[in-house]
mmCIF file of C-alpha atoms and ligand atoms in Angstrom:
data_model
loop_
_atom_site.group_PDB
_atom_site.id
_atom_site.type_symbol
_atom_site.label_atom_id
_atom_site.label_comp_id
_atom_site.label_asym_id
_atom_site.label_seq_id
_atom_site.Cartn_x
_atom_site.Cartn_y
_atom_site.Cartn_z
ATOM 1 C CA MET A 1 63.089 120.660 119.512
ATOM 2 C CA THR A 2 65.796 118.618 121.193
ATOM 3 C CA THR A 3 64.878 115.020 121.922
ATOM 4 C CA HIS A 4 66.661 113.435 124.884
ATOM 5 C CA LEU A 5 67.787 109.811 124.411
ATOM 6 C CA GLN A 6 69.332 107.518 126.994
ATOM 7 C CA PRO A 7 73.068 106.721 126.599
ATOM 8 C CA GLY A 8 73.463 104.108 123.862
ATOM 9 C CA GLU A 9 70.023 104.648 122.350
ATOM 10 C CA PHE A 10 70.209 105.297 118.580
ATOM 11 C CA SER A 11 67.169 106.522 116.695
ATOM 12 C CA LEU A 12 67.251 106.426 112.900
ATOM 13 C CA LEU A 13 64.915 109.300 111.929
ATOM 14 C CA THR A 14 65.124 109.493 108.136
ATOM 15 C CA GLN A 15 66.843 107.821 105.204
ATOM 16 C CA CYS A 16 67.408 109.623 101.932
ATOM 17 C CA GLY A 17 68.778 106.969 99.624
ATOM 18 C CA THR A 18 71.449 105.447 101.873
ATOM 19 C CA ALA A 19 72.138 108.753 103.667
ATOM 20 C CA ARG A 20 70.790 108.709 107.258
ATOM 21 C CA ALA A 21 69.728 111.286 109.820
ATOM 22 C CA GLY A 22 69.520 110.095 113.406
ATOM 23 C CA LEU A 23 69.952 110.740 117.123
ATOM 24 C CA LEU A 24 72.483 109.083 119.461
ATOM 25 C CA GLY A 25 72.091 109.326 123.232
ATOM 26 C CA THR A 26 75.190 109.832 125.389
ATOM 27 C CA ALA A 27 75.752 110.709 129.050
ATOM 28 C CA HIS A 28 76.654 114.260 127.953
ATOM 29 C CA GLY A 29 73.803 114.968 125.584
ATOM 30 C CA THR A 30 72.013 113.640 122.528
ATOM 31 C CA LEU A 31 73.940 113.861 119.246
ATOM 32 C CA GLU A 32 72.263 114.735 115.954
ATOM 33 C CA THR A 33 73.788 112.627 113.176
ATOM 34 C CA PRO A 34 75.455 112.951 110.729
ATOM 35 C CA VAL A 35 77.977 114.510 113.095
ATOM 36 C CA PHE A 36 81.551 115.813 112.733
ATOM 37 C CA MET A 37 83.784 115.533 115.818
ATOM 38 C CA PRO A 38 86.540 118.169 116.148
ATOM 39 C CA VAL A 39 89.793 116.572 117.291
ATOM 40 C CA GLY A 40 91.031 117.594 120.759
ATOM 41 C CA THR A 41 94.034 115.272 121.035
ATOM 42 C CA GLN A 42 95.563 116.470 124.334
ATOM 43 C CA GLY A 43 92.390 117.704 126.023
ATOM 44 C CA THR A 44 92.011 120.807 123.915
ATOM 45 C CA VAL A 45 90.875 121.484 120.371
ATOM 46 C CA LYS A 46 94.117 123.223 119.428
ATOM 47 C CA ALA A 47 93.965 127.064 119.520
ATOM 48 C CA LEU A 48 90.401 127.116 120.876
ATOM 49 C CA GLY A 49 89.192 127.699 124.445
ATOM 50 C CA PRO A 50 86.152 125.741 125.603
ATOM 51 C CA ASP A 51 84.241 129.024 125.316
ATOM 52 C CA ASP A 52 85.103 129.270 121.595
ATOM 53 C CA LEU A 53 84.131 125.635 121.236
ATOM 54 C CA ALA A 54 80.817 126.126 123.051
ATOM 55 C CA ALA A 55 80.058 129.071 120.739
ATOM 56 C CA LEU A 56 80.736 126.892 117.666
ATOM 57 C CA GLY A 57 78.339 124.308 119.022
ATOM 58 C CA PRO A 58 79.773 120.820 118.435
ATOM 59 C CA ARG A 59 77.900 118.257 120.513
ATOM 60 C CA ILE A 60 80.926 115.949 120.697
ATOM 61 C CA ILE A 61 84.702 116.191 120.370
ATOM 62 C CA LEU A 62 87.457 113.570 120.130
ATOM 63 C CA GLY A 63 90.273 112.968 122.619
ATOM 64 C CA ASN A 64 93.254 110.630 122.188
ATOM 65 C CA THR A 65 93.833 107.932 124.778
ATOM 66 C CA TYR A 66 97.489 107.502 123.777
ATOM 67 C CA HIS A 67 98.428 111.131 124.444
ATOM 68 C CA LEU A 68 96.386 111.615 127.629
ATOM 69 C CA TYR A 69 97.681 108.331 129.081
ATOM 70 C CA LEU A 70 101.294 109.418 128.590
ATOM 71 C CA ARG A 71 100.620 113.024 129.696
ATOM 72 C CA PRO A 72 99.134 114.078 132.137
ATOM 73 C CA GLY A 73 98.092 110.448 132.888
ATOM 74 C CA ASP A 74 94.606 108.951 132.915
ATOM 75 C CA GLU A 75 94.687 108.286 136.675
ATOM 76 C CA ARG A 76 95.659 111.911 137.330
ATOM 77 C CA VAL A 77 92.763 113.075 135.107
ATOM 78 C CA ALA A 78 90.432 110.743 137.042
ATOM 79 C CA ARG A 79 91.656 112.176 140.370
ATOM 80 C CA LEU A 80 90.896 115.647 138.989
ATOM 81 C CA GLY A 81 87.315 114.717 138.161
ATOM 82 C CA GLY A 82 87.650 113.273 134.666
ATOM 83 C CA LEU A 83 88.365 114.779 131.249
ATOM 84 C CA HIS A 84 85.147 116.840 130.980
ATOM 85 C CA GLN A 85 85.884 118.717 134.228
ATOM 86 C CA PHE A 86 89.626 118.848 133.521
ATOM 87 C CA MET A 87 89.167 120.642 130.175
ATOM 88 C CA GLY A 88 85.978 122.549 130.935
ATOM 89 C CA TRP A 89 83.945 120.792 128.248
ATOM 90 C CA ASN A 90 80.426 119.633 129.077
ATOM 91 C CA GLY A 91 79.492 118.097 125.713
ATOM 92 C CA ALA A 92 80.223 114.508 124.751
ATOM 93 C CA ILE A 93 83.733 113.121 124.263
ATOM 94 C CA LEU A 94 84.770 110.135 122.118
ATOM 95 C CA THR A 95 88.247 108.753 122.753
ATOM 96 C CA ASP A 96 90.219 106.683 120.244
ATOM 97 C CA SER A 97 91.780 103.632 121.930
ATOM 98 C CA GLY A 98 95.388 104.609 121.275
ATOM 99 C CA GLY A 99 96.239 101.654 119.049
ATOM 100 C CA PHE A 100 96.285 103.796 115.934
ATOM 101 C CA GLN A 101 98.583 106.392 117.524
ATOM 102 C CA VAL A 102 100.965 103.620 118.615
ATOM 103 C CA PHE A 103 101.003 102.207 115.063
ATOM 104 C CA SER A 104 101.263 105.612 113.369
ATOM 105 C CA LEU A 105 103.471 107.514 115.817
ATOM 106 C CA GLN A 106 105.826 104.828 116.980
ATOM 107 C CA GLY A 107 108.852 103.251 115.479
ATOM 108 C CA LEU A 108 109.514 100.786 118.254
ATOM 109 C CA ARG A 109 106.468 98.688 118.987
ATOM 110 C CA ARG A 110 105.614 94.964 119.202
ATOM 111 C CA ILE A 111 102.221 93.397 118.539
ATOM 112 C CA GLU A 112 101.446 90.245 120.545
ATOM 113 C CA GLU A 113 98.319 88.399 121.641
ATOM 114 C CA GLU A 114 98.411 90.270 124.955
ATOM 115 C CA GLY A 115 98.454 93.681 123.301
ATOM 116 C CA VAL A 116 100.895 96.157 121.780
ATOM 117 C CA THR A 117 104.055 97.281 123.595
ATOM 118 C CA PHE A 118 105.609 100.600 122.647
ATOM 119 C CA GLN A 119 108.002 103.313 123.731
ATOM 120 C CA SER A 120 106.703 106.706 124.763
ATOM 121 C CA HIS A 121 107.515 109.433 122.198
ATOM 122 C CA ILE A 122 107.918 111.751 125.186
ATOM 123 C CA ASP A 123 110.507 109.998 127.372
ATOM 124 C CA GLY A 124 111.206 106.639 125.754
ATOM 125 C CA SER A 125 109.604 104.674 128.613
ATOM 126 C CA ARG A 126 108.061 101.313 127.672
ATOM 127 C CA HIS A 127 104.307 100.626 127.907
ATOM 128 C CA LEU A 128 101.789 97.905 127.120
ATOM 129 C CA PHE A 129 98.368 98.677 125.640
ATOM 130 C CA SER A 130 96.247 95.583 126.209
ATOM 131 C CA PRO A 131 92.497 95.584 125.540
ATOM 132 C CA GLU A 132 91.896 95.691 129.287
ATOM 133 C CA LYS A 133 94.365 98.571 129.730
ATOM 134 C CA VAL A 134 92.875 100.824 127.020
ATOM 135 C CA VAL A 135 89.378 100.248 128.406
ATOM 136 C CA SER A 136 90.612 101.131 131.898
ATOM 137 C CA ILE A 137 92.234 104.337 130.571
ATOM 138 C CA GLN A 138 89.074 105.420 128.759
ATOM 139 C CA ARG A 139 86.932 104.637 131.794
ATOM 140 C CA ASN A 140 89.298 106.781 133.893
ATOM 141 C CA LEU A 141 89.027 109.646 131.405
ATOM 142 C CA GLY A 142 85.236 109.397 131.629
ATOM 143 C CA SER A 143 84.889 109.121 127.858
ATOM 144 C CA ASP A 144 81.272 108.965 126.638
ATOM 145 C CA ILE A 145 82.189 106.758 123.670
ATOM 146 C CA MET A 146 85.170 104.393 124.026
ATOM 147 C CA MET A 147 86.891 102.596 121.171
ATOM 148 C CA VAL A 148 88.263 99.071 121.289
ATOM 149 C CA LEU A 149 91.963 98.306 120.827
ATOM 150 C CA ASP A 150 92.494 97.349 117.211
ATOM 151 C CA GLU A 151 95.292 96.959 114.698
ATOM 152 C CA CYS A 152 94.980 99.398 111.812
ATOM 153 C CA VAL A 153 96.876 97.413 109.169
ATOM 154 C CA PRO A 154 99.146 99.603 107.059
ATOM 155 C CA TYR A 155 98.111 100.546 103.526
ATOM 156 C CA GLY A 156 99.463 97.876 101.205
ATOM 157 C CA ALA A 157 99.474 95.076 103.796
ATOM 158 C CA ASP A 158 99.075 91.731 102.003
ATOM 159 C CA ARG A 159 95.999 89.518 102.294
ATOM 160 C CA GLU A 160 97.613 86.935 104.568
ATOM 161 C CA TYR A 161 98.767 89.542 107.100
ATOM 162 C CA THR A 162 95.430 91.381 106.900
ATOM 163 C CA ALA A 163 93.408 88.199 107.451
ATOM 164 C CA LYS A 164 95.502 87.212 110.474
ATOM 165 C CA SER A 165 95.363 90.750 111.901
ATOM 166 C CA LEU A 166 91.571 91.023 111.752
ATOM 167 C CA GLN A 167 91.284 87.845 113.827
ATOM 168 C CA LEU A 168 93.483 89.427 116.507
ATOM 169 C CA THR A 169 91.464 92.649 116.331
ATOM 170 C CA THR A 170 88.284 90.614 116.920
ATOM 171 C CA ARG A 171 89.837 88.800 119.915
ATOM 172 C CA TRP A 172 90.934 92.170 121.339
ATOM 173 C CA ALA A 173 87.458 93.605 120.690
ATOM 174 C CA ARG A 174 85.883 90.714 122.637
ATOM 175 C CA ARG A 175 88.265 91.324 125.559
ATOM 176 C CA CYS A 176 87.361 95.035 125.545
ATOM 177 C CA ARG A 177 83.670 94.177 125.708
ATOM 178 C CA GLU A 178 84.318 91.793 128.616
ATOM 179 C CA ALA A 179 86.286 94.529 130.414
ATOM 180 C CA HIS A 180 83.426 97.062 130.229
ATOM 181 C CA PRO A 181 79.882 95.974 131.208
ATOM 182 C CA ALA A 182 77.230 97.262 128.779
ATOM 183 C CA LEU A 183 76.662 101.009 129.248
ATOM 184 C CA ASP A 184 78.417 100.926 132.610
ATOM 185 C CA ARG A 185 78.377 104.514 133.974
ATOM 186 C CA GLY A 186 76.722 105.564 130.722
ATOM 187 C CA GLN A 187 79.941 104.930 128.787
ATOM 188 C CA LEU A 188 79.445 103.428 125.315
ATOM 189 C CA LEU A 189 81.821 101.024 123.564
ATOM 190 C CA PHE A 190 82.255 100.813 119.779
ATOM 191 C CA GLY A 191 83.868 98.011 117.767
ATOM 192 C CA ILE A 192 86.195 98.802 114.829
ATOM 193 C CA VAL A 193 85.972 96.953 111.496
ATOM 194 C CA GLN A 194 89.289 96.162 109.848
ATOM 195 C CA GLY A 195 90.136 93.927 106.869
ATOM 196 C CA GLY A 196 92.267 96.321 104.825
ATOM 197 C CA PHE A 197 91.292 96.699 101.169
ATOM 198 C CA PHE A 198 89.929 93.165 100.743
ATOM 199 C CA PRO A 199 86.098 93.244 100.524
ATOM 200 C CA ASP A 200 85.704 89.651 101.718
ATOM 201 C CA LEU A 201 87.954 90.309 104.736
ATOM 202 C CA ARG A 202 85.959 93.445 105.530
ATOM 203 C CA ALA A 203 82.777 91.342 105.488
ATOM 204 C CA GLU A 204 84.434 88.747 107.751
ATOM 205 C CA SER A 205 85.595 91.424 110.209
ATOM 206 C CA ALA A 206 82.112 93.005 110.290
ATOM 207 C CA ARG A 207 80.443 89.590 110.720
ATOM 208 C CA GLN A 208 82.682 88.638 113.658
ATOM 209 C CA LEU A 209 82.278 92.010 115.387
ATOM 210 C CA MET A 210 78.502 92.056 114.999
ATOM 211 C CA GLU A 211 78.363 88.898 117.118
ATOM 212 C CA ILE A 212 79.588 91.084 120.014
ATOM 213 C CA PRO A 213 77.071 93.538 121.550
ATOM 214 C CA PHE A 214 78.660 96.905 120.731
ATOM 215 C CA ASP A 215 76.848 100.254 120.978
ATOM 216 C CA GLY A 216 78.163 101.284 117.550
ATOM 217 C CA PHE A 217 80.601 100.254 114.848
ATOM 218 C CA ALA A 218 83.542 102.161 113.403
ATOM 219 C CA ILE A 219 85.131 101.545 110.020
ATOM 220 C CA GLY A 220 88.872 101.652 110.630
ATOM 221 C CA GLY A 221 91.844 101.070 108.405
ATOM 222 C CA LEU A 222 90.916 103.862 105.995
ATOM 223 C CA SER A 223 92.429 107.295 105.371
ATOM 224 C CA VAL A 224 95.818 105.626 105.662
ATOM 225 C CA GLY A 225 97.263 106.789 102.352
ATOM 226 C CA GLU A 226 94.927 105.053 99.899
ATOM 227 C CA SER A 227 93.293 106.855 96.946
ATOM 228 C CA ARG A 228 89.833 108.351 97.257
ATOM 229 C CA ALA A 229 88.519 105.665 94.901
ATOM 230 C CA GLU A 230 89.954 102.864 97.054
ATOM 231 C CA MET A 231 88.481 104.384 100.210
ATOM 232 C CA LEU A 232 85.039 104.869 98.647
ATOM 233 C CA ASP A 233 85.073 101.351 97.226
ATOM 234 C CA ILE A 234 85.720 99.756 100.642
ATOM 235 C CA LEU A 235 83.294 102.154 102.295
ATOM 236 C CA ALA A 236 80.490 101.368 99.821
ATOM 237 C CA HIS A 237 81.039 97.673 100.464
ATOM 238 C CA THR A 238 81.381 97.811 104.250
ATOM 239 C CA ALA A 239 78.889 100.415 105.547
ATOM 240 C CA PRO A 240 75.741 98.556 104.388
ATOM 241 C CA LEU A 241 76.928 95.371 106.141
ATOM 242 C CA LEU A 242 76.688 97.096 109.536
ATOM 243 C CA PRO A 243 73.484 97.107 111.597
ATOM 244 C CA GLN A 244 70.888 99.649 110.447
ATOM 245 C CA ASP A 245 69.993 100.407 114.075
ATOM 246 C CA LYS A 246 73.502 101.263 115.303
ATOM 247 C CA PRO A 247 75.681 104.310 114.561
ATOM 248 C CA ARG A 248 78.435 103.945 111.937
ATOM 249 C CA TYR A 249 81.656 105.910 112.509
ATOM 250 C CA LEU A 250 84.274 106.455 109.768
ATOM 251 C CA MET A 251 87.580 107.107 111.559
ATOM 252 C CA GLY A 252 89.911 109.879 110.480
ATOM 253 C CA VAL A 253 87.858 111.160 107.552
ATOM 254 C CA GLY A 254 88.081 113.650 105.928
ATOM 255 C CA THR A 255 87.783 116.501 103.455
ATOM 256 C CA PRO A 256 84.368 118.201 102.941
ATOM 257 C CA ARG A 257 83.952 116.071 99.818
ATOM 258 C CA ASP A 258 84.790 112.899 101.771
ATOM 259 C CA LEU A 259 82.206 113.797 104.438
ATOM 260 C CA LEU A 260 79.437 114.235 101.865
ATOM 261 C CA ASP A 261 80.428 111.009 100.074
ATOM 262 C CA GLY A 262 80.580 109.178 103.421
ATOM 263 C CA ILE A 263 77.131 110.448 104.418
ATOM 264 C CA ALA A 264 75.755 109.355 101.043
ATOM 265 C CA LEU A 265 77.103 105.844 101.736
ATOM 266 C CA GLY A 266 75.431 105.611 105.156
ATOM 267 C CA VAL A 267 78.074 106.902 107.585
ATOM 268 C CA ASP A 268 76.776 108.746 110.680
ATOM 269 C CA MET A 269 79.942 109.962 112.476
ATOM 270 C CA PHE A 270 83.267 111.451 111.366
ATOM 271 C CA ASP A 271 86.437 112.858 112.917
ATOM 272 C CA CYS A 272 89.407 114.464 111.186
ATOM 273 C CA VAL A 273 92.361 116.691 112.034
ATOM 274 C CA LEU A 274 92.093 118.557 108.690
ATOM 275 C CA PRO A 275 90.056 121.606 109.831
ATOM 276 C CA THR A 276 92.251 122.221 112.883
ATOM 277 C CA ARG A 277 95.616 121.173 111.420
ATOM 278 C CA ASN A 278 95.073 123.073 108.140
ATOM 279 C CA ALA A 279 93.900 126.204 109.998
ATOM 280 C CA ARG A 280 97.363 126.368 111.550
ATOM 281 C CA ASN A 281 99.052 126.357 108.156
ATOM 282 C CA GLY A 282 96.653 128.930 106.675
ATOM 283 C CA THR A 283 94.571 126.488 104.600
ATOM 284 C CA LEU A 284 90.923 127.434 104.948
ATOM 285 C CA PHE A 285 87.771 125.627 103.831
ATOM 286 C CA THR A 286 85.152 127.900 102.286
ATOM 287 C CA SER A 287 81.933 127.692 100.259
ATOM 288 C CA PHE A 288 84.070 128.394 97.141
ATOM 289 C CA GLY A 289 86.593 125.696 98.003
ATOM 290 C CA LYS A 290 89.908 125.332 99.788
ATOM 291 C CA THR A 291 92.177 128.377 99.793
ATOM 292 C CA ASN A 292 95.239 129.660 101.633
ATOM 293 C CA ILE A 293 95.148 132.965 103.509
ATOM 294 C CA LYS A 294 98.822 133.691 102.787
ATOM 295 C CA LEU A 295 98.101 134.290 99.056
ATOM 296 C CA ALA A 296 99.277 137.759 97.950
ATOM 297 C CA LYS A 297 95.879 138.472 96.402
ATOM 298 C CA TYR A 298 94.421 138.730 99.928
ATOM 299 C CA ALA A 299 96.939 141.376 101.119
ATOM 300 C CA GLU A 300 94.516 144.303 100.700
ATOM 301 C CA ASP A 301 91.269 142.437 100.342
ATOM 302 C CA PRO A 302 88.702 144.060 102.680
ATOM 303 C CA ALA A 303 86.122 141.298 102.133
ATOM 304 C CA PRO A 304 85.377 138.606 104.715
ATOM 305 C CA LEU A 305 87.138 135.291 104.128
ATOM 306 C CA ASP A 306 83.863 133.643 103.096
ATOM 307 C CA PRO A 307 80.908 135.960 102.389
ATOM 308 C CA ALA A 308 78.579 132.971 102.839
ATOM 309 C CA CYS A 309 79.929 132.199 106.330
ATOM 310 C CA THR A 310 78.376 133.474 109.583
ATOM 311 C CA CYS A 311 81.265 132.577 111.924
ATOM 312 C CA TYR A 312 82.912 135.133 114.260
ATOM 313 C CA THR A 313 85.994 135.321 112.026
ATOM 314 C CA CYS A 314 84.003 136.080 108.859
ATOM 315 C CA ARG A 315 81.633 138.451 110.650
ATOM 316 C CA THR A 316 84.434 140.513 112.196
ATOM 317 C CA PHE A 317 87.640 140.543 110.115
ATOM 318 C CA SER A 318 88.877 141.055 106.553
ATOM 319 C CA ARG A 319 90.984 138.691 104.483
ATOM 320 C CA ALA A 320 93.711 141.346 104.661
ATOM 321 C CA TYR A 321 93.769 141.213 108.450
ATOM 322 C CA LEU A 322 93.726 137.401 108.572
ATOM 323 C CA ARG A 323 96.626 137.312 106.088
ATOM 324 C CA HIS A 324 98.541 139.893 108.162
ATOM 325 C CA LEU A 325 98.121 137.859 111.339
ATOM 326 C CA TYR A 326 99.264 134.701 109.580
ATOM 327 C CA MET A 327 102.315 136.308 107.954
ATOM 328 C CA ALA A 328 103.250 137.802 111.343
ATOM 329 C CA ARG A 329 102.776 134.374 112.965
ATOM 330 C CA GLU A 330 100.480 136.056 115.480
ATOM 331 C CA LEU A 331 98.755 133.616 117.874
ATOM 332 C CA LEU A 332 95.383 135.136 116.994
ATOM 333 C CA ALA A 333 95.801 133.777 113.432
ATOM 334 C CA TYR A 334 95.539 130.192 114.684
ATOM 335 C CA ARG A 335 92.440 130.897 116.790
ATOM 336 C CA LEU A 336 90.545 132.824 114.064
ATOM 337 C CA ASN A 337 91.453 130.352 111.296
ATOM 338 C CA THR A 338 90.440 127.415 113.490
ATOM 339 C CA ILE A 339 87.143 129.063 114.473
ATOM 340 C CA HIS A 340 86.325 129.430 110.787
ATOM 341 C CA ASN A 341 87.364 125.924 109.688
ATOM 342 C CA ILE A 342 85.534 124.193 112.542
ATOM 343 C CA HIS A 343 82.452 126.343 111.874
ATOM 344 C CA TYR A 344 82.608 125.375 108.179
ATOM 345 C CA TYR A 345 82.724 121.643 108.989
ATOM 346 C CA LEU A 346 79.962 121.833 111.609
ATOM 347 C CA ASP A 347 77.735 123.955 109.381
ATOM 348 C CA LEU A 348 78.247 121.535 106.474
ATOM 349 C CA MET A 349 76.975 118.752 108.750
ATOM 350 C CA ARG A 350 74.023 120.869 109.886
ATOM 351 C CA GLN A 351 73.047 121.575 106.267
ATOM 352 C CA ALA A 352 73.545 117.931 105.250
ATOM 353 C CA ARG A 353 71.280 116.736 108.063
ATOM 354 C CA ALA A 354 68.562 119.254 107.107
ATOM 355 C CA ALA A 355 68.810 118.084 103.482
ATOM 356 C CA ILE A 356 68.403 114.439 104.517
ATOM 357 C CA LEU A 357 65.378 115.247 106.691
ATOM 358 C CA GLU A 358 63.843 117.096 103.707
ATOM 359 C CA HIS A 359 64.708 114.243 101.304
ATOM 360 C CA ARG A 360 66.929 116.423 99.101
ATOM 361 C CA PHE A 361 70.420 115.223 100.101
ATOM 362 C CA GLU A 362 71.644 114.216 96.633
ATOM 363 C CA ALA A 363 70.789 117.676 95.221
ATOM 364 C CA PHE A 364 72.454 119.305 98.245
ATOM 365 C CA ARG A 365 75.616 117.266 97.810
ATOM 366 C CA ARG A 366 75.803 118.087 94.076
ATOM 367 C CA ASP A 367 75.243 121.790 94.778
ATOM 368 C CA ILE A 368 77.987 122.021 97.427
ATOM 369 C CA LEU A 369 80.515 120.115 95.319
ATOM 370 C CA ALA A 370 79.657 122.144 92.186
ATOM 371 C CA HIS A 371 80.909 125.277 93.968
ATOM 372 C CA TYR A 372 83.723 123.551 95.817
ATOM 373 C CA GLU A 373 87.085 123.826 94.098
ATOM 374 C CA ASP A 374 89.339 121.335 95.790
ATOM 375 C CA GLU A 375 92.317 123.478 94.976
ATOM 376 C CA ALA A 376 90.783 126.981 94.847
ATOM 377 C CA THR A 377 93.737 129.351 95.262
HETATM 378 O O1 LIG B 401 91.789 101.894 111.995
HETATM 379 C C1 LIG B 401 91.784 102.780 112.877
HETATM 380 N N1 LIG B 401 91.613 102.453 114.177
HETATM 381 C C2 LIG B 401 91.609 103.404 115.162
HETATM 382 N N2 LIG B 401 91.780 104.705 114.912
HETATM 383 C C3 LIG B 401 91.986 105.118 113.616
HETATM 384 C C4 LIG B 401 92.209 106.485 113.351
HETATM 385 C C5 LIG B 401 92.447 106.899 112.033
HETATM 386 N N3 LIG B 401 92.742 108.136 111.506
HETATM 387 C C6 LIG B 401 92.920 107.913 110.197
HETATM 388 N N4 LIG B 401 93.259 108.870 109.297
HETATM 389 C C7 LIG B 401 93.414 110.253 109.718
HETATM 390 C C8 LIG B 401 94.816 110.515 110.094
HETATM 391 C C9 LIG B 401 95.255 111.348 111.059
HETATM 392 C C10 LIG B 401 96.664 111.377 111.174
HETATM 393 C C11 LIG B 401 97.279 110.562 110.275
HETATM 394 S S1 LIG B 401 96.109 109.757 109.321
HETATM 395 N N5 LIG B 401 92.701 106.625 109.840
HETATM 396 C C12 LIG B 401 92.425 105.951 110.981
HETATM 397 C C13 LIG B 401 92.201 104.598 111.232
HETATM 398 C C14 LIG B 401 91.989 104.183 112.548
HETATM 399 ZN ZN1 LIG B 402 83.832 131.854 108.626
#
C-alpha cells in the first residue's frame, strides 16, 4: 500500500522508543523513512545506470550543487529540462547546498557575510556561493529537497569560532528561506543545525533555526573526523530538540552501525558515500560484516558474496568471479560491487522500518550488529 502525500507533508506513523517510521511527500514521490539516499554527486550514482538504480529501488538520491554548478552548469541543466530529465531519474533528488564541498574540497576560499568565495577545482576560476545563489542553483536543478548554505565548522574548532559561525549559518539560513517561497514548485527547503561539539551551541543553533519555517532539519557538522562516541553524544543531544513533526536528516552518515544507531536516536534520513566509494575499492558490506573481495581466500570460492543477499550480484556471480573482475580492474567489478553495496544499505533500511512498525527495532538492531563484524576479513 503506497500512501501519496503532498510535497512537504510529513507523517510520523510509528515510534519504537525514539526510533521513528514515517512518510515524507515530495514532488517525485512519497518517501518511506527511515531512508538512505545513495550519493550521485555529478548526476550519476557512480558505476550505475538509472536502470540499475531503478531496479535497486531507492526513492531518493543525493546530488551535489557544487559539482553540478561548476560542470555542466545549473543553467545548462535547467535548459535541458532539469536534473531528473538530464540523468533519466524519476525518483526524488536531494541536493546539498555546496557549502560543505567548498569547505572540504577547497584550499582557497573566503567566508564573509555575503557568502563564501572559492576557486573552482576544475579550472581555478573564482566563484561566490551566497545563500541566494545556492538556492537559485538548486531551483534550476529542480531539486526536490534543497539545503541551505551553511558553514560546517571543522572538527576541533574552538567554542568562540563555533558560536560565531552558527550565528552566520542562521543568517544565511534565513536568507535562503526568503529566497525560496514555501514549497514553491513543490521544492522543499531544509535548515542545517551546526554548533560543533558543544551541546549548548547545538541547542542554540536548533532553537534559532526552528524559528524559521523549514520543511525539515538536517544535523550538520558531524562525520567530520570525530570519534563514534563524540558523534553519538552530539546526536543524542540534538535530535530530540528538533520538531517531532518534521523529518530529521543526518548528513554524511554512515556505516551500517551508524545508520542503526542514528535511527535509534530519532534520525529519519541519511546519505553517505561509503557504499559507492567502498564498492570501487573492493570493500563490501554483508550480513556477516565488512569484507574485501580482493582477499586470496575468495580466489576459488564458488559461493555468492553474501548468501543472505538477494541482489543481482549475489544471485548471479561467485566470489571467485567478483575477485577476478576486481583484480583485473574490469569495469564490471565497479558496477556489480556497487549494486551489492547499495542493495545492502537499502535493504537494511527496509528491514529497520519493518522492525519499527512491528515495535521490535531494538531486538532487530542487536541482531544485525551481533552478526556484523566491523572488520570481517
Ligand atoms: O555540515 C554539513 N553541511 C552540509 N553538508 C554536509 C555534508 C557532510 N558529509 C559529511 N561526512 C561525509 C563525508 C563525505 C566526504 C568527506 S566527509 N559530513 C557533513 C556535514 C555537512
Ligand atoms: Zn548482494
